[in-house]
Short mmCIF file of C-alpha atoms and ligand atoms in Angstrom, two decimals:
data_model
loop_
_atom_site.label_atom_id
_atom_site.label_comp_id
_atom_site.label_asym_id
_atom_site.label_seq_id
_atom_site.Cartn_x
_atom_site.Cartn_y
_atom_site.Cartn_z
CA MET A 1 9.88 -17.45 -9.59
CA THR A 2 12.74 -17.48 -7.33
CA SER A 3 14.31 -14.22 -7.70
CA PRO A 4 12.11 -10.83 -8.75
CA PRO A 5 10.90 -10.00 -11.89
CA PRO A 6 13.98 -8.22 -13.62
CA PHE A 7 11.61 -5.76 -15.22
CA LEU A 8 10.81 -4.84 -10.93
CA ALA A 9 14.09 -4.26 -10.27
CA GLN A 10 15.02 -2.64 -13.31
CA HIS A 11 11.54 0.23 -13.39
CA LEU A 12 11.72 0.74 -9.48
CA PRO A 13 14.93 2.37 -8.67
CA LEU A 14 14.72 1.62 -5.00
CA ASP A 15 18.60 1.22 -3.92
CA LYS A 16 18.63 4.85 -4.27
CA ALA A 17 16.09 5.54 -1.49
CA THR A 18 16.87 6.91 1.46
CA ALA A 19 14.83 7.71 4.83
CA SER A 20 15.64 11.55 3.84
CA ARG A 21 14.06 10.84 0.33
CA PRO A 22 11.75 7.67 0.12
CA HIS A 23 10.52 5.80 -2.96
CA ILE A 24 6.64 6.01 -3.18
CA THR A 25 5.14 3.53 -5.16
CA VAL A 26 1.04 3.42 -5.98
CA THR A 27 0.39 -0.02 -7.16
CA TRP A 28 -3.14 -1.58 -7.76
CA ALA A 29 -5.17 -4.78 -9.39
CA GLN A 30 -7.97 -3.48 -11.66
CA SER A 31 -10.28 -5.25 -14.18
CA LEU A 32 -10.40 -4.06 -17.90
CA ASP A 33 -14.39 -1.50 -16.43
CA SER A 34 -11.40 -0.20 -14.00
CA LYS A 35 -12.88 -2.00 -10.91
CA ILE A 36 -10.89 -3.16 -8.30
CA ALA A 37 -13.53 -4.21 -6.11
CA GLY A 38 -17.16 -5.98 -5.99
CA VAL A 39 -20.12 -4.10 -5.19
CA GLY A 40 -20.06 -3.39 -1.28
CA GLY A 41 -16.42 -3.38 -1.66
CA LYS A 42 -16.31 -7.45 -1.54
CA ARG A 43 -12.62 -8.22 -2.75
CA VAL A 44 -12.54 -9.75 -5.77
CA ILE A 45 -9.03 -11.68 -6.85
CA LEU A 46 -7.88 -10.22 -9.71
CA SER A 47 -4.39 -11.14 -10.39
CA GLY A 48 -3.60 -14.37 -11.55
CA SER A 49 -1.11 -16.70 -9.76
CA GLU A 50 1.93 -15.17 -11.96
CA SER A 51 0.95 -11.43 -11.34
CA MET A 52 0.38 -12.10 -7.25
CA LEU A 53 3.44 -13.68 -7.38
CA MET A 54 4.99 -10.65 -8.65
CA THR A 55 3.24 -8.69 -5.82
CA HIS A 56 4.88 -10.75 -3.29
CA TRP A 57 8.02 -9.97 -4.56
CA MET A 58 6.85 -6.29 -5.24
CA ARG A 59 6.18 -6.53 -1.49
CA THR A 60 9.45 -7.48 -0.15
CA MET A 61 11.58 -4.55 -2.14
CA HIS A 62 9.91 -2.02 -0.26
CA ASP A 63 10.42 -1.36 3.61
CA ALA A 64 6.71 -0.61 3.87
CA ILE A 65 3.22 -1.35 2.74
CA MET A 66 0.53 0.63 3.27
CA ILE A 67 -3.52 -0.13 2.99
CA GLY A 68 -6.35 2.77 4.09
CA ILE A 69 -8.72 1.53 7.08
CA ASN A 70 -11.75 0.52 4.65
CA THR A 71 -9.07 -1.90 3.08
CA LEU A 72 -8.15 -3.41 6.06
CA ILE A 73 -11.87 -3.70 7.31
CA LEU A 74 -13.09 -5.23 4.47
CA ASP A 75 -10.82 -7.38 3.05
CA ASP A 76 -8.54 -8.33 6.53
CA PRO A 77 -5.82 -8.64 4.67
CA ARG A 78 -2.30 -10.25 5.72
CA LEU A 79 0.14 -8.22 3.85
CA GLN A 80 2.58 -11.08 3.82
CA ILE A 81 4.73 -12.34 1.35
CA ASN A 82 3.64 -16.06 1.87
CA LEU A 83 3.62 -17.08 -1.83
CA LEU A 84 7.54 -16.56 -1.77
CA PRO A 85 9.90 -19.48 -0.95
CA ALA A 86 10.70 -19.35 2.86
CA SER A 87 13.78 -17.82 3.56
CA PRO A 88 15.34 -15.34 6.00
CA ASN A 89 16.84 -12.91 4.21
CA LEU A 90 13.35 -12.28 2.42
CA ARG A 91 11.51 -9.69 4.53
CA PRO A 92 8.21 -8.66 4.20
CA PRO A 93 7.53 -5.00 4.37
CA GLN A 94 6.44 -2.93 7.55
CA PRO A 95 2.64 -2.83 7.38
CA LEU A 96 1.08 0.84 7.51
CA ILE A 97 -2.36 1.86 8.08
CA LEU A 98 -3.62 4.94 7.03
CA ASP A 99 -6.14 5.51 9.74
CA PRO A 100 -7.19 9.29 10.61
CA HIS A 101 -10.33 8.09 13.67
CA LEU A 102 -9.00 4.62 15.01
CA ARG A 103 -11.28 2.38 13.96
CA PHE A 104 -9.09 -0.34 13.42
CA PRO A 105 -10.45 -3.83 14.81
CA PRO A 106 -8.75 -5.27 17.44
CA SER A 107 -9.38 -8.59 16.03
CA ALA A 108 -7.60 -7.61 12.63
CA ARG A 109 -5.49 -10.52 11.16
CA LEU A 110 -2.06 -8.37 10.94
CA LEU A 111 -2.48 -8.00 14.58
CA THR A 112 -3.72 -10.98 15.87
CA GLU A 113 -1.36 -13.20 13.76
CA TYR A 114 1.24 -10.94 14.74
CA LEU A 115 0.73 -11.61 18.25
CA THR A 116 0.13 -15.22 18.23
CA LYS A 117 2.31 -16.31 15.86
CA PRO A 118 4.98 -13.91 15.09
CA SER A 119 7.60 -15.96 13.57
CA GLN A 120 5.88 -17.95 10.48
CA ARG A 121 8.38 -19.86 7.90
CA SER A 122 11.19 -18.58 9.71
CA ILE A 123 9.96 -15.05 9.00
CA SER A 124 9.52 -12.70 11.38
CA LEU A 125 5.82 -10.54 11.33
CA HIS A 126 6.23 -6.95 12.16
CA GLN A 127 4.04 -5.18 14.30
CA PRO A 128 0.91 -2.99 12.45
CA TRP A 129 1.59 0.57 12.60
CA ILE A 130 -1.90 2.91 12.46
CA ILE A 131 -0.64 6.37 11.55
CA CYS A 132 -3.67 8.51 12.80
CA SER A 133 -4.87 11.92 13.34
CA ASP A 134 -3.15 13.96 15.95
CA GLN A 135 -6.97 15.04 17.40
CA VAL A 136 -7.84 11.72 18.45
CA SER A 137 -8.17 11.11 22.24
CA HIS A 138 -5.08 9.54 24.59
CA PHE A 139 -7.81 7.17 25.52
CA LYS A 140 -8.36 5.61 22.21
CA ILE A 141 -4.51 5.49 21.48
CA ARG A 142 -4.10 3.86 24.55
CA ALA A 143 -6.78 0.97 23.96
CA LEU A 144 -5.65 0.78 20.45
CA GLU A 145 -1.70 0.14 22.17
CA GLY A 146 -2.87 -2.41 24.98
CA SER A 147 -4.43 -4.19 22.07
CA GLY A 148 -0.27 -4.42 20.46
CA ALA A 149 -0.48 -2.09 17.44
CA ARG A 150 2.21 0.99 17.53
CA ILE A 151 -0.38 4.14 16.94
CA ILE A 152 1.26 7.15 15.25
CA PRO A 153 -0.48 10.18 15.61
CA VAL A 154 0.50 12.48 12.40
CA LYS A 155 -0.75 16.70 11.67
CA VAL A 156 -3.92 16.85 9.77
CA ASP A 157 -5.49 19.59 7.78
CA GLU A 158 -8.67 21.79 7.88
CA SER A 159 -10.87 18.16 6.84
CA GLY A 160 -9.10 15.35 8.50
CA ARG A 161 -7.02 14.51 6.47
CA ILE A 162 -3.38 13.38 6.84
CA PRO A 163 -1.87 15.33 3.57
CA PRO A 164 -0.58 13.04 1.28
CA SER A 165 2.47 15.42 0.99
CA SER A 166 3.80 14.92 4.55
CA LEU A 167 4.06 11.22 4.02
CA PRO A 168 8.38 11.55 2.94
CA THR A 169 8.41 13.49 6.14
CA VAL A 170 6.22 10.60 8.48
CA LEU A 171 8.50 7.97 6.50
CA GLY A 172 11.70 9.28 7.11
CA GLU A 173 10.76 9.72 10.76
CA LEU A 174 10.29 6.68 10.71
CA GLY A 175 13.47 5.34 9.28
CA LEU A 176 11.64 3.69 6.50
CA ARG A 177 13.12 4.03 2.63
CA SER A 178 9.96 3.46 0.89
CA VAL A 179 6.43 2.51 0.58
CA MET A 180 4.19 0.20 -1.46
CA ILE A 181 0.48 1.82 -1.38
CA GLU A 182 -1.79 -0.64 -1.62
CA GLY A 183 -5.04 0.70 -2.07
CA GLY A 184 -7.87 1.20 -1.50
CA SER A 185 -9.48 3.56 -3.76
CA LYS A 186 -9.21 6.89 -1.63
CA VAL A 187 -5.80 6.21 -0.74
CA LEU A 188 -5.36 5.86 -4.74
CA SER A 189 -6.47 8.10 -5.73
CA GLN A 190 -5.57 11.22 -3.29
CA PHE A 191 -1.80 9.86 -3.68
CA LEU A 192 -2.20 9.87 -7.50
CA SER A 193 -3.71 13.47 -7.65
CA CYS A 194 -1.08 15.29 -5.16
CA LYS A 195 0.18 18.07 -6.91
CA ASP A 196 2.81 19.25 -4.26
CA LYS A 197 6.41 18.31 -5.64
CA ARG A 198 9.28 16.82 -3.64
CA GLU A 199 11.82 19.57 -2.65
CA ASP A 200 13.79 18.31 -5.94
CA GLY A 201 11.08 19.14 -7.97
CA SER A 202 10.41 15.56 -8.40
CA PRO A 203 6.73 14.18 -8.09
CA LEU A 204 5.36 12.71 -4.75
CA VAL A 205 4.61 8.77 -6.19
CA ASP A 206 7.89 7.86 -8.21
CA SER A 207 6.24 4.66 -9.35
CA VAL A 208 3.17 3.54 -10.84
CA VAL A 209 2.20 -0.78 -11.06
CA VAL A 210 -0.65 -1.76 -12.18
CA THR A 211 -2.08 -5.27 -12.99
CA VAL A 212 -4.98 -5.14 -15.05
CA ALA A 213 -7.13 -8.74 -15.81
CA PRO A 214 -8.90 -9.77 -18.53
CA THR A 215 -12.42 -9.29 -16.24
CA PHE A 216 -15.27 -6.81 -16.08
CA ILE A 217 -16.38 -6.52 -12.86
CA GLY A 218 -19.85 -4.71 -13.28
CA ASP A 219 -20.85 -2.42 -10.44
CA GLY A 220 -18.36 -2.00 -7.81
CA VAL A 221 -15.92 -0.17 -6.13
CA GLY A 222 -13.58 2.03 -8.97
CA VAL A 223 -10.04 2.53 -9.17
CA VAL A 224 -10.59 6.72 -8.81
CA PRO A 225 -13.92 7.08 -6.55
CA GLU A 226 -16.77 8.38 -8.21
CA GLY A 227 -16.49 12.57 -8.18
CA GLU A 228 -12.51 12.30 -7.94
CA ASP A 229 -11.60 11.80 -11.12
CA LYS A 230 -9.79 15.27 -11.34
CA GLY A 231 -6.45 16.40 -11.32
CA LEU A 232 -5.22 12.63 -12.06
CA PRO A 233 -1.69 13.42 -13.70
CA PRO A 234 -0.99 12.34 -17.11
CA LEU A 235 1.26 8.65 -16.76
CA ARG A 236 4.71 7.67 -19.00
CA THR A 237 5.25 3.54 -19.22
CA LEU A 238 8.04 2.67 -18.74
CA HIS A 239 7.38 -1.19 -19.49
CA THR A 240 4.72 -3.29 -19.39
CA GLU A 241 4.99 -7.05 -18.79
CA THR A 242 2.70 -10.18 -19.62
CA MET A 243 2.51 -12.10 -16.59
CA GLY A 244 0.05 -15.26 -16.97
CA LYS A 245 -3.60 -13.68 -17.81
CA ASP A 246 -2.48 -10.47 -16.96
CA ALA A 247 -0.60 -7.34 -18.52
CA VAL A 248 1.64 -5.26 -15.57
CA MET A 249 2.44 -1.88 -16.78
CA VAL A 250 5.28 0.29 -14.55
CA CYS A 251 4.29 3.66 -15.18
CA ALA A 252 6.34 7.03 -13.50
CA ILE A 253 3.89 10.47 -13.08
CA ASP A 254 4.68 12.14 -16.24
CA ILE A 255 5.51 16.00 -14.92
N1 NAI B 1 -7.76 -4.23 -6.04
C1 NAI B 1 -6.82 -4.00 -5.51
O1 NAI B 1 -5.32 -3.90 -5.81
C2 NAI B 1 -7.44 -3.75 -3.98
C3 NAI B 1 -8.67 -3.52 -3.68
N2 NAI B 1 -8.52 -2.63 -2.82
C4 NAI B 1 -10.25 -2.66 -2.66
O2 NAI B 1 -10.92 -1.38 -2.64
C5 NAI B 1 -11.63 -1.20 -1.45
C6 NAI B 1 -11.52 -0.03 0.12
O3 NAI B 1 -11.23 1.48 -1.05
P1 NAI B 1 -11.80 2.28 0.26
O4 NAI B 1 -13.43 2.92 0.06
O5 NAI B 1 -11.30 3.80 -1.00
O6 NAI B 1 -11.13 2.68 1.29
P2 NAI B 1 -9.35 2.87 1.43
O7 NAI B 1 -8.76 1.77 1.70
O8 NAI B 1 -8.48 3.79 0.69
O9 NAI B 1 -9.60 3.33 2.75
C7 NAI B 1 -10.14 4.42 3.03
C8 NAI B 1 -10.09 5.68 4.26
O10 NAI B 1 -8.35 5.24 4.34
C9 NAI B 1 -8.21 6.81 5.35
N3 NAI B 1 -7.81 7.94 4.67
C10 NAI B 1 -7.57 7.43 3.27
N4 NAI B 1 -6.35 9.06 3.13
C11 NAI B 1 -6.51 9.36 4.39
C12 NAI B 1 -5.88 10.43 4.48
N5 NAI B 1 -4.83 11.34 3.62
N6 NAI B 1 -5.62 11.26 5.77
C13 NAI B 1 -6.38 10.40 6.73
N7 NAI B 1 -7.37 8.72 6.35
C14 NAI B 1 -7.25 8.45 5.12
C15 NAI B 1 -10.07 7.77 5.07
O11 NAI B 1 -10.56 6.59 6.85
C16 NAI B 1 -10.43 7.34 3.95
O12 NAI B 1 -12.05 6.60 4.42
C17 NAI B 1 -11.78 -2.14 -0.56
O13 NAI B 1 -13.26 -2.87 -1.28
C18 NAI B 1 -10.52 -3.05 -0.71
O14 NAI B 1 -11.12 -4.56 -1.61
C19 NAI B 1 -8.16 -2.50 -1.75
C20 NAI B 1 -6.83 -2.49 -2.30
C21 NAI B 1 -6.21 -3.04 -3.31
N1 LIG B 2 -2.23 -7.11 -6.04
C1 LIG B 2 -3.14 -8.19 -5.75
N2 LIG B 2 -4.38 -8.33 -6.89
C2 LIG B 2 -5.61 -8.58 -6.48
O1 LIG B 2 -6.37 -9.34 -7.15
C3 LIG B 2 -5.62 -7.73 -4.88
N3 LIG B 2 -7.50 -8.07 -4.90
C4 LIG B 2 -5.32 -7.31 -4.30
N4 LIG B 2 -5.86 -6.66 -3.50
C5 LIG B 2 -4.58 -6.31 -2.66
O2 LIG B 2 -3.71 -7.28 -1.70
C6 LIG B 2 -4.67 -7.22 -0.18
C7 LIG B 2 -4.82 -8.49 0.35
O3 LIG B 2 -3.37 -9.28 0.18
P1 LIG B 2 -3.13 -10.79 1.49
O4 LIG B 2 -3.94 -11.55 0.46
O5 LIG B 2 -3.42 -10.07 2.66
O6 LIG B 2 -2.04 -10.79 0.59
C8 LIG B 2 -5.94 -6.25 0.00
O7 LIG B 2 -5.92 -5.94 0.93
C9 LIG B 2 -5.54 -5.63 -1.41
O8 LIG B 2 -4.67 -4.13 -0.81
N5 LIG B 2 -4.04 -6.93 -4.71
#
């Protein structure tokens, strides 16, 4: 595969995205028993080589990629596009970490690789940007900034949460036209179940891309955290593609 799978370009209208109306894609890989990780959050490689490659193409199509801090701590991901051919024309997305209390460890690969190997295969890595609560102490912010990350304090609600509906504004202020939300379960379910609509009446999430792997995990982390399965919206399937052993579904929220 030397260019993005055509079904992605066809069903993710990213060319229409702007900083004032950013495109939000939610994506994950799951087992047949709806798990995204093993016991205690142990990372499981669910995607086969074909669908993993598709995920890397999808990363190049978005300006930013967002994960929750638990995923950062448990997986220590790179969020790179290293499975794609080396090309200065292919851009990795800007990593955004949702981390209200600044638990981000300075030893995270996302930061250490940016600091020690900022250019890989002619591709410049991005500085990780951490979205935290505006209630976090200046001391904590300065300490993590000193380690090399960019910290973006954002207004939180009464439960200390960054309201998912504020994401388009946050992205717009950062000049980002699109984001791919890659998990984990708390982040995915919050964004999917957000009831607030955009000003134009469209749902907060524009696209949902799910890789289903033909495997069972058993005990582990579900796509939706236990007890938080209320208020998830119906989805409309736009396309299903078989990629190697996996099925990839592209959906939209059915309003
Ligand atoms: N198979 C797959 O595609 C993927 C699997 N995973 C797995 O997911 C697991 C982690 O999932 P979770 O434990 O649910 O954690 P998570 O990665 O969703 O992070 C949750 C944390 O993010 C922060 N957060 C989330 N929403 C927020 C909001 N609205 N405002 C402020 N902060 C917010 C909070 O600190 C919260 O505790 C890992 O085991 C990882 O391996 C993660 C990504 C993709
Ligand atoms: N698409 C996909 N398939 C899987 O099987 C997965 N476990 C994940 N996990 C997500 O990818 C991140 C790691 O990516 P890199 O190795 O850094 O490229 C991980 O943190 C999850 O967000 N995704």
